[in-house]
PDB file of C-alpha atoms in Angstrom:
ATOM      1  CA  MET A  20       0.000   0.000   0.000  1.00  0.00           C
ATOM      2  CA  ALA A  21       1.124   3.545  -0.684  1.00  0.00           C
ATOM      3  CA  MET A  22       2.323   5.666   2.201  1.00  0.00           C
ATOM      4  CA  ALA A  23      -0.253   7.829   3.917  1.00  0.00           C
ATOM      5  CA  PHE A  24      -0.159  10.343   6.755  1.00  0.00           C
ATOM      6  CA  LYS A  25      -2.792  10.145   9.459  1.00  0.00           C
ATOM      7  CA  MET A  26      -4.649  13.253  10.562  1.00  0.00           C
ATOM      8  CA  ALA A  27      -5.124  12.609  14.253  1.00  0.00           C
ATOM      9  CA  THR A  28      -8.279  14.648  14.746  1.00  0.00           C
ATOM     10  CA  THR A  29     -10.447  12.931  12.123  1.00  0.00           C
ATOM     11  CA  GLY A  30      -8.863   9.569  11.477  1.00  0.00           C
ATOM     12  CA  MET A  31      -8.393  10.589   7.831  1.00  0.00           C
ATOM     13  CA  TRP A  32      -5.216   9.754   5.945  1.00  0.00           C
ATOM     14  CA  VAL A  33      -3.485  12.013   3.414  1.00  0.00           C
ATOM     15  CA  THR A  34      -1.929   9.849   0.681  1.00  0.00           C
ATOM     16  CA  GLU A  35       1.682  10.136  -0.388  1.00  0.00           C
ATOM     17  CA  GLU A  36       0.358  11.060  -3.851  1.00  0.00           C
ATOM     18  CA  CYS A  37      -1.226  14.213  -2.373  1.00  0.00           C
ATOM     19  CA  LYS A  38       2.061  15.336  -0.844  1.00  0.00           C
ATOM     20  CA  ASN A  39       4.113  14.415  -3.920  1.00  0.00           C
ATOM     21  CA  SER A  40       1.762  16.237  -6.307  1.00  0.00           C
ATOM     22  CA  PHE A  41       1.871  19.292  -4.048  1.00  0.00           C
ATOM     23  CA  MET A  42       5.683  19.281  -3.970  1.00  0.00           C
ATOM     24  CA  GLU A  43       5.796  18.957  -7.768  1.00  0.00           C
ATOM     25  CA  MET A  44       3.516  21.986  -8.014  1.00  0.00           C
ATOM     26  CA  LYS A  45       5.441  23.986  -5.436  1.00  0.00           C
ATOM     27  CA  TRP A  46       9.003  23.272  -6.562  1.00  0.00           C
ATOM     28  CA  LYS A  47       8.879  22.057 -10.158  1.00  0.00           C
ATOM     29  CA  LYS A  48       5.875  24.104 -11.339  1.00  0.00           C
ATOM     30  CA  VAL A  49       4.509  21.135 -13.311  1.00  0.00           C
ATOM     31  CA  HIS A  50       0.944  21.659 -12.030  1.00  0.00           C
ATOM     32  CA  ARG A  51      -1.105  24.843 -11.866  1.00  0.00           C
ATOM     33  CA  TYR A  52      -3.598  23.368  -9.421  1.00  0.00           C
ATOM     34  CA  ILE A  53      -4.557  20.169  -7.612  1.00  0.00           C
ATOM     35  CA  VAL A  54      -8.034  19.145  -6.463  1.00  0.00           C
ATOM     36  CA  PHE A  55      -8.268  16.746  -3.512  1.00  0.00           C
ATOM     37  CA  LYS A  56     -11.219  14.688  -2.354  1.00  0.00           C
ATOM     38  CA  ILE A  57     -12.019  12.570   0.658  1.00  0.00           C
ATOM     39  CA  ASP A  58     -12.955   8.953   0.092  1.00  0.00           C
ATOM     40  CA  GLU A  59     -15.209   8.254   3.061  1.00  0.00           C
ATOM     41  CA  GLY A  60     -14.969   4.478   2.709  1.00  0.00           C
ATOM     42  CA  SER A  61     -11.192   4.227   2.833  1.00  0.00           C
ATOM     43  CA  LYS A  62     -10.726   7.378   4.965  1.00  0.00           C
ATOM     44  CA  LEU A  63      -8.162   8.629   2.447  1.00  0.00           C
ATOM     45  CA  VAL A  64      -7.633  12.120   1.100  1.00  0.00           C
ATOM     46  CA  THR A  65      -6.721  11.523  -2.553  1.00  0.00           C
ATOM     47  CA  VAL A  66      -5.860  13.523  -5.669  1.00  0.00           C
ATOM     48  CA  ASP A  67      -9.053  14.072  -7.675  1.00  0.00           C
ATOM     49  CA  LYS A  68      -7.649  16.163 -10.538  1.00  0.00           C
ATOM     50  CA  VAL A  69      -4.389  17.837 -11.493  1.00  0.00           C
ATOM     51  CA  GLY A  70      -4.219  20.887 -13.737  1.00  0.00           C
ATOM     52  CA  ALA A  71      -1.276  21.180 -16.117  1.00  0.00           C
ATOM     53  CA  ALA A  72       1.055  24.185 -15.859  1.00  0.00           C
ATOM     54  CA  GLY A  73      -0.670  25.817 -18.854  1.00  0.00           C
ATOM     55  CA  GLU A  74      -4.114  25.703 -17.276  1.00  0.00           C
ATOM     56  CA  GLY A  75      -5.582  28.652 -15.434  1.00  0.00           C
ATOM     57  CA  TYR A  76      -7.826  29.557 -12.558  1.00  0.00           C
ATOM     58  CA  ASP A  77     -10.987  29.180 -14.642  1.00  0.00           C
ATOM     59  CA  ASP A  78      -9.997  25.558 -15.318  1.00  0.00           C
ATOM     60  CA  LEU A  79      -9.699  24.949 -11.588  1.00  0.00           C
ATOM     61  CA  ALA A  80     -13.076  26.575 -10.869  1.00  0.00           C
ATOM     62  CA  ALA A  81     -14.699  24.500 -13.639  1.00  0.00           C
ATOM     63  CA  SER A  82     -13.273  21.266 -12.204  1.00  0.00           C
ATOM     64  CA  LEU A  83     -14.985  21.682  -8.811  1.00  0.00           C
ATOM     65  CA  PRO A  84     -18.298  19.798  -8.487  1.00  0.00           C
ATOM     66  CA  GLU A  85     -21.445  21.870  -8.018  1.00  0.00           C
ATOM     67  CA  ASP A  86     -22.859  19.558  -5.359  1.00  0.00           C
ATOM     68  CA  ASP A  87     -19.914  18.111  -3.441  1.00  0.00           C
ATOM     69  CA  CYS A  88     -17.023  19.397  -1.331  1.00  0.00           C
ATOM     70  CA  ARG A  89     -13.361  19.424  -2.341  1.00  0.00           C
ATOM     71  CA  TYR A  90     -10.054  20.923  -1.292  1.00  0.00           C
ATOM     72  CA  ALA A  91      -7.868  22.556  -3.904  1.00  0.00           C
ATOM     73  CA  VAL A  92      -4.505  24.267  -4.103  1.00  0.00           C
ATOM     74  CA  PHE A  93      -3.720  26.831  -6.765  1.00  0.00           C
ATOM     75  CA  ASP A  94      -0.309  28.231  -7.692  1.00  0.00           C
ATOM     76  CA  PHE A  95      -0.894  31.909  -8.460  1.00  0.00           C
ATOM     77  CA  ASP A  96       1.905  33.593 -10.411  1.00  0.00           C
ATOM     78  CA  PHE A  97       1.931  37.360 -10.631  1.00  0.00           C
ATOM     79  CA  VAL A  98       4.187  40.365 -11.142  1.00  0.00           C
ATOM     80  CA  THR A  99       4.483  42.934  -8.343  1.00  0.00           C
ATOM     81  CA  VAL A 100       4.312  46.696  -8.844  1.00  0.00           C
ATOM     82  CA  ASP A 101       8.127  46.813  -8.812  1.00  0.00           C
ATOM     83  CA  ASN A 102       8.192  44.169 -11.584  1.00  0.00           C
ATOM     84  CA  CYS A 103       9.178  41.121  -9.513  1.00  0.00           C
ATOM     85  CA  ARG A 104       7.759  37.718 -10.427  1.00  0.00           C
ATOM     86  CA  LYS A 105       6.099  36.089  -7.431  1.00  0.00           C
ATOM     87  CA  SER A 106       4.144  32.939  -6.740  1.00  0.00           C
ATOM     88  CA  LYS A 107       1.666  32.351  -3.924  1.00  0.00           C
ATOM     89  CA  ILE A 108      -0.087  29.088  -3.164  1.00  0.00           C
ATOM     90  CA  PHE A 109      -3.755  29.277  -2.263  1.00  0.00           C
ATOM     91  CA  PHE A 110      -5.647  26.591  -0.374  1.00  0.00           C
ATOM     92  CA  ILE A 111      -9.327  26.542  -1.300  1.00  0.00           C
ATOM     93  CA  ALA A 112     -11.916  24.832   0.879  1.00  0.00           C
ATOM     94  CA  TRP A 113     -14.853  24.272  -1.482  1.00  0.00           C
ATOM     95  CA  ALA A 114     -18.160  23.451   0.248  1.00  0.00           C
ATOM     96  CA  PRO A 115     -21.106  24.392  -1.985  1.00  0.00           C
ATOM     97  CA  SER A 116     -24.454  24.927  -0.247  1.00  0.00           C
ATOM     98  CA  THR A 117     -25.939  22.078  -2.335  1.00  0.00           C
ATOM     99  CA  SER A 118     -23.523  19.470  -0.924  1.00  0.00           C
ATOM    100  CA  LYS A 119     -24.636  17.026   1.766  1.00  0.00           C
ATOM    101  CA  ILE A 120     -24.330  18.153   5.386  1.00  0.00           C
ATOM    102  CA  ARG A 121     -22.240  15.052   6.180  1.00  0.00           C
ATOM    103  CA  ALA A 122     -19.722  16.005   3.469  1.00  0.00           C
ATOM    104  CA  LYS A 123     -19.535  19.603   4.696  1.00  0.00           C
ATOM    105  CA  MET A 124     -18.825  18.430   8.234  1.00  0.00           C
ATOM    106  CA  LEU A 125     -16.231  15.877   7.103  1.00  0.00           C
ATOM    107  CA  TYR A 126     -14.359  18.441   4.983  1.00  0.00           C
ATOM    108  CA  ALA A 127     -14.581  21.116   7.692  1.00  0.00           C
ATOM    109  CA  THR A 128     -13.123  18.841  10.371  1.00  0.00           C
ATOM    110  CA  SER A 129     -10.346  17.499   8.108  1.00  0.00           C
ATOM    111  CA  LYS A 130      -9.251  20.852   6.649  1.00  0.00           C
ATOM    112  CA  ASP A 131      -6.563  21.762   9.186  1.00  0.00           C
ATOM    113  CA  GLY A 132      -4.988  18.311   8.902  1.00  0.00           C
ATOM    114  CA  ILE A 133      -4.561  18.459   5.145  1.00  0.00           C
ATOM    115  CA  ARG A 134      -3.325  22.035   5.346  1.00  0.00           C
ATOM    116  CA  ARG A 135      -0.624  20.925   7.777  1.00  0.00           C
ATOM    117  CA  ALA A 136       0.324  18.016   5.499  1.00  0.00           C
ATOM    118  CA  LEU A 137       0.828  20.420   2.581  1.00  0.00           C
ATOM    119  CA  ASP A 138       3.680  22.642   3.698  1.00  0.00           C
ATOM    120  CA  GLY A 139       3.981  25.990   1.944  1.00  0.00           C
ATOM    121  CA  ILE A 140       0.448  27.361   1.646  1.00  0.00           C
ATOM    122  CA  HIS A 141       0.284  31.157   1.787  1.00  0.00           C
ATOM    123  CA  TYR A 142      -3.441  31.919   1.811  1.00  0.00           C
ATOM    124  CA  GLU A 143      -6.722  30.168   2.449  1.00  0.00           C
ATOM    125  CA  VAL A 144     -10.056  30.829   0.776  1.00  0.00           C
ATOM    126  CA  GLN A 145     -13.313  29.242   1.908  1.00  0.00           C
ATOM    127  CA  ALA A 146     -16.084  29.195  -0.663  1.00  0.00           C
ATOM    128  CA  THR A 147     -19.681  27.995  -0.787  1.00  0.00           C
ATOM    129  CA  ASP A 148     -20.306  29.356  -4.285  1.00  0.00           C
ATOM    130  CA  PRO A 149     -18.077  30.410  -7.220  1.00  0.00           C
ATOM    131  CA  THR A 150     -18.291  34.154  -6.442  1.00  0.00           C
ATOM    132  CA  GLU A 151     -16.557  33.624  -3.085  1.00  0.00           C
ATOM    133  CA  MET A 152     -13.498  32.238  -4.852  1.00  0.00           C
ATOM    134  CA  GLY A 153     -13.493  34.420  -7.958  1.00  0.00           C
ATOM    135  CA  PHE A 154     -10.153  35.288  -9.554  1.00  0.00           C
ATOM    136  CA  ASP A 155     -10.509  38.861  -8.255  1.00  0.00           C
ATOM    137  CA  VAL A 156     -10.570  37.461  -4.686  1.00  0.00           C
ATOM    138  CA  ILE A 157      -7.309  35.608  -5.352  1.00  0.00           C
ATOM    139  CA  LYS A 158      -5.627  38.667  -6.927  1.00  0.00           C
ATOM    140  CA  ASP A 159      -6.675  40.923  -4.046  1.00  0.00           C
ATOM    141  CA  ARG A 160      -5.347  38.516  -1.405  1.00  0.00           C
ATOM    142  CA  ALA A 161      -1.996  37.993  -3.126  1.00  0.00           C
ATOM    143  CA  LYS A 162      -0.911  41.654  -3.139  1.00  0.00           C
TER     144      LYS A 162
END
């Protein structure tokens, strides 16, 4: 079995694939974003979708289900006012109002554990509908 890291508070496990994909995004810039989901049966947090380096924020937003929760990380590249290239990693807790209450609770209680497992997150955004995680929100936070 693949390595996994237990989150003490919820009994959930973050798979090695989650951490490896995150490190590839953070250091090698091979992914623009990663979407994670919780498999209730196996108690594993797994990689649901990976966005290639050429994909953008709209691709991430489009990959989130309308009626189920997910976690996502997004690597936001930008240029500062003094012309420096910067990169900030956003953690997005996606819990649409149409998702089941059980899923919302599971994702809410597991969020801190997965955030700790993914070292190097700069900002967190919590969203229940697409407007709460619009690209303008990300740009404003990254300044």
